[in-house]
mmCIF file of C-alpha atoms in Angstrom:
data_model
loop_
_atom_site.group_PDB
_atom_site.id
_atom_site.type_symbol
_atom_site.label_atom_id
_atom_site.label_comp_id
_atom_site.label_asym_id
_atom_site.label_seq_id
_atom_site.Cartn_x
_atom_site.Cartn_y
_atom_site.Cartn_z
ATOM 1 C CA MET A 1 103.979 103.990 89.769
ATOM 2 C CA ASN A 2 106.889 105.563 89.282
ATOM 3 C CA GLN A 3 110.346 104.369 88.946
ATOM 4 C CA GLN A 4 111.628 104.976 92.431
ATOM 5 C CA ASN A 5 107.664 103.351 93.905
ATOM 6 C CA GLN A 6 108.704 100.203 91.906
ATOM 7 C CA THR A 7 111.922 100.056 93.909
ATOM 8 C CA ALA A 8 110.845 100.440 96.905
ATOM 9 C CA ALA A 9 107.453 97.800 96.912
ATOM 10 C CA ALA A 10 110.253 94.654 96.590
ATOM 11 C CA GLY A 11 110.623 93.584 100.042
ATOM 12 C CA ASN A 12 107.585 96.292 100.914
ATOM 13 C CA PRO A 13 105.877 94.417 104.033
ATOM 14 C CA PHE A 14 102.604 95.764 103.261
ATOM 15 C CA PHE A 15 102.388 93.705 100.302
ATOM 16 C CA GLY A 16 102.651 90.825 102.216
ATOM 17 C CA GLN A 17 101.296 89.648 105.872
ATOM 18 C CA TRP A 18 102.011 90.726 108.567
ATOM 19 C CA SER A 19 103.086 88.009 111.193
ATOM 20 C CA GLY A 20 103.882 89.639 114.916
ATOM 21 C CA PRO A 21 101.775 88.330 117.757
ATOM 22 C CA PHE A 22 97.998 89.447 116.678
ATOM 23 C CA GLY A 23 98.757 90.915 113.263
ATOM 24 C CA VAL A 24 101.007 93.548 114.686
ATOM 25 C CA PRO A 25 102.867 95.428 112.249
ATOM 26 C CA PRO A 26 106.701 94.603 111.315
ATOM 27 C CA PHE A 27 107.305 98.275 112.531
ATOM 28 C CA GLY A 28 111.016 97.276 112.322
ATOM 29 C CA ALA A 29 111.063 96.496 108.491
ATOM 30 C CA ILE A 30 109.006 99.080 107.444
ATOM 31 C CA LYS A 31 111.118 102.131 106.165
ATOM 32 C CA PRO A 32 109.495 105.250 104.785
ATOM 33 C CA GLU A 33 110.168 104.534 101.773
ATOM 34 C CA HIS A 34 107.311 102.354 101.112
ATOM 35 C CA PHE A 35 104.487 104.186 102.567
ATOM 36 C CA LEU A 36 103.738 105.648 98.928
ATOM 37 C CA PRO A 37 103.447 102.555 96.859
ATOM 38 C CA ALA A 38 101.775 100.886 99.803
ATOM 39 C CA PHE A 39 99.145 104.352 100.124
ATOM 40 C CA GLU A 40 99.134 103.944 95.845
ATOM 41 C CA ARG A 41 98.181 100.358 95.877
ATOM 42 C CA ALA A 42 95.974 100.484 99.203
ATOM 43 C CA PHE A 43 94.563 103.484 96.917
ATOM 44 C CA ALA A 44 93.443 102.068 93.470
ATOM 45 C CA GLY A 45 92.168 99.012 95.559
ATOM 46 C CA HIS A 46 89.942 101.075 97.849
ATOM 47 C CA GLN A 47 88.797 102.696 95.141
ATOM 48 C CA ALA A 48 87.225 99.393 93.058
ATOM 49 C CA GLU A 49 85.724 97.860 96.099
ATOM 50 C CA VAL A 50 83.647 101.685 95.648
ATOM 51 C CA THR A 51 83.261 102.313 91.914
ATOM 52 C CA ALA A 52 81.788 97.634 92.564
ATOM 53 C CA ILE A 53 80.040 98.794 95.741
ATOM 54 C CA ALA A 54 78.825 102.365 93.613
ATOM 55 C CA ALA A 55 77.839 100.404 90.295
ATOM 56 C CA ASP A 56 75.842 97.235 92.001
ATOM 57 C CA ALA A 57 72.860 96.691 89.888
ATOM 58 C CA ALA A 58 70.916 95.466 92.535
ATOM 59 C CA PRO A 59 69.209 98.125 94.427
ATOM 60 C CA PRO A 60 70.342 99.797 97.529
ATOM 61 C CA THR A 61 70.363 97.656 100.955
ATOM 62 C CA PHE A 62 72.015 98.163 104.046
ATOM 63 C CA ALA A 63 73.900 95.471 103.194
ATOM 64 C CA ASN A 64 74.542 95.655 99.751
ATOM 65 C CA THR A 65 75.407 99.573 100.397
ATOM 66 C CA ILE A 66 75.997 101.048 103.949
ATOM 67 C CA GLU A 67 78.180 97.593 105.706
ATOM 68 C CA ALA A 68 79.772 97.187 101.490
ATOM 69 C CA LEU A 69 81.274 100.596 102.461
ATOM 70 C CA GLU A 70 82.508 99.794 106.013
ATOM 71 C CA ARG A 71 84.267 96.519 105.034
ATOM 72 C CA SER A 72 85.489 98.499 102.077
ATOM 73 C CA GLY A 73 89.190 99.575 102.546
ATOM 74 C CA ASP A 74 90.695 97.856 104.712
ATOM 75 C CA ALA A 75 94.417 98.227 103.017
ATOM 76 C CA LEU A 76 94.074 101.747 102.945
ATOM 77 C CA THR A 77 93.140 101.257 107.200
ATOM 78 C CA ARG A 78 96.753 99.083 107.330
ATOM 79 C CA VAL A 79 99.208 101.658 105.832
ATOM 80 C CA ALA A 80 97.182 104.266 107.490
ATOM 81 C CA TYR A 81 96.865 102.744 110.780
ATOM 82 C CA VAL A 82 100.434 102.406 110.627
ATOM 83 C CA PHE A 83 101.968 105.471 109.199
ATOM 84 C CA GLY A 84 99.752 107.544 111.375
ATOM 85 C CA VAL A 85 101.248 105.795 113.907
ATOM 86 C CA LEU A 86 104.901 106.325 112.911
ATOM 87 C CA SER A 87 104.234 110.726 112.139
ATOM 88 C CA GLY A 88 103.262 110.920 114.920
ATOM 89 C CA ALA A 89 105.547 108.863 117.671
ATOM 90 C CA HIS A 90 108.749 108.893 114.856
ATOM 91 C CA THR A 91 108.221 111.756 112.504
ATOM 92 C CA ASN A 92 111.729 112.433 110.543
ATOM 93 C CA ASP A 93 112.588 114.349 107.637
ATOM 94 C CA ALA A 94 111.891 111.906 105.413
ATOM 95 C CA ILE A 95 107.881 110.891 106.791
ATOM 96 C CA GLN A 96 107.375 114.181 106.847
ATOM 97 C CA GLU A 97 107.893 114.176 102.576
ATOM 98 C CA VAL A 98 106.009 110.973 102.657
ATOM 99 C CA GLU A 99 102.686 113.389 104.564
ATOM 100 C CA ARG A 100 103.289 116.149 101.286
ATOM 101 C CA ALA A 101 103.523 113.731 98.790
ATOM 102 C CA LEU A 102 100.191 111.720 100.408
ATOM 103 C CA ALA A 103 98.068 114.727 100.826
ATOM 104 C CA PRO A 104 97.234 115.286 98.000
ATOM 105 C CA LEU A 105 97.129 112.454 97.228
ATOM 106 C CA GLU A 106 94.509 111.474 99.823
ATOM 107 C CA ALA A 107 92.645 114.299 99.172
ATOM 108 C CA GLN A 108 91.988 113.133 95.261
ATOM 109 C CA HIS A 109 91.067 109.923 96.417
ATOM 110 C CA TRP A 110 88.921 110.884 99.356
ATOM 111 C CA ASN A 111 87.314 113.609 97.021
ATOM 112 C CA ARG A 112 86.818 110.760 94.161
ATOM 113 C CA ILE A 113 84.034 108.744 96.451
ATOM 114 C CA LEU A 114 83.082 111.459 98.150
ATOM 115 C CA MET A 115 81.822 113.504 94.757
ATOM 116 C CA ASP A 116 80.609 110.035 93.006
ATOM 117 C CA GLU A 117 76.813 110.354 92.111
ATOM 118 C CA ALA A 118 75.928 106.759 91.734
ATOM 119 C CA LEU A 119 77.367 106.359 95.010
ATOM 120 C CA PHE A 120 74.988 109.254 96.513
ATOM 121 C CA ARG A 121 71.713 107.905 95.096
ATOM 122 C CA ARG A 122 72.686 104.441 96.240
ATOM 123 C CA ILE A 123 72.412 105.573 99.858
ATOM 124 C CA ASP A 124 70.567 108.340 99.451
ATOM 125 C CA ALA A 125 67.761 106.054 98.639
ATOM 126 C CA LEU A 126 68.088 104.439 101.236
ATOM 127 C CA HIS A 127 67.575 107.755 103.553
ATOM 128 C CA GLN A 128 64.721 107.450 101.005
ATOM 129 C CA GLN A 129 63.436 104.418 102.059
ATOM 130 C CA GLN A 130 63.674 105.071 105.442
ATOM 131 C CA VAL A 131 61.940 108.648 105.552
ATOM 132 C CA GLY A 132 58.812 106.805 103.204
ATOM 133 C CA ALA A 133 58.595 104.123 105.749
ATOM 134 C CA GLY A 134 57.959 106.705 109.017
ATOM 135 C CA LEU A 135 61.128 105.286 110.251
ATOM 136 C CA LYS A 136 63.149 108.453 111.730
ATOM 137 C CA PRO A 137 66.997 107.297 111.194
ATOM 138 C CA ALA A 138 68.851 107.703 114.347
ATOM 139 C CA PRO A 139 71.921 110.513 114.761
ATOM 140 C CA THR A 140 74.281 108.667 115.259
ATOM 141 C CA SER A 141 72.638 105.579 112.789
ATOM 142 C CA LEU A 142 75.611 104.291 109.597
ATOM 143 C CA SER A 143 73.256 105.647 107.148
ATOM 144 C CA ALA A 144 71.994 108.598 107.964
ATOM 145 C CA GLU A 145 75.966 110.084 109.562
ATOM 146 C CA GLN A 146 77.349 107.663 105.551
ATOM 147 C CA ARG A 147 74.364 110.246 104.236
ATOM 148 C CA ARG A 148 74.845 113.156 106.312
ATOM 149 C CA VAL A 149 79.205 113.825 105.203
ATOM 150 C CA PHE A 150 78.299 112.684 101.796
ATOM 151 C CA THR A 151 75.605 115.452 101.252
ATOM 152 C CA PHE A 152 77.392 118.318 103.157
ATOM 153 C CA LEU A 153 80.656 117.484 101.341
ATOM 154 C CA SER A 154 79.801 117.638 98.387
ATOM 155 C CA ARG A 155 76.661 120.629 99.261
ATOM 156 C CA ARG A 156 73.870 118.571 97.761
#
C-alpha cells in the first residue's frame, strides 16, 4: 500500500463495522480515496481465502470447494457493491480516477484466481465425480457453472 493509500486507510469506513439500519453503508462518510485501500485489502483477503481452498489437503467436496468459494470474498463484495452504486449514480472525476486505477488491479486479481491450476483441479475433480457417477450436472448448477467459467476463461 503506497503512502497516499495508507493515509486514506486511517478512518476508512470500509475497515470498520457499519451501524446503519440493515447494515447500510455510511455513504456520507465514504470518500473516493477510501476505495483503493479498501479494494487492496479486500483483494488480498479474498486471495488468501481462495489459496486456502485450492491448497486444502482434503479431497474436494461440494462443501469444501464450491460452497467455500461462494462464501469467500465478503469484504471484496462489500467494497465492490458500494463502489458500483457510487460510480453508477454519483460519479465524478475522483471516482473515475479510482475506476482507472482499479481496472488493472481487478483484472489481475480475478485472472490469478481463474488461472489457479490447483483450484481448477478441485473443481474439475468434482465435475468428474458427477460424470463418473452417471449424474448429469444441471446446466445451472453451481459446480457446473464454476467449471464452465474456469474452463472457458483459462481455455482448458
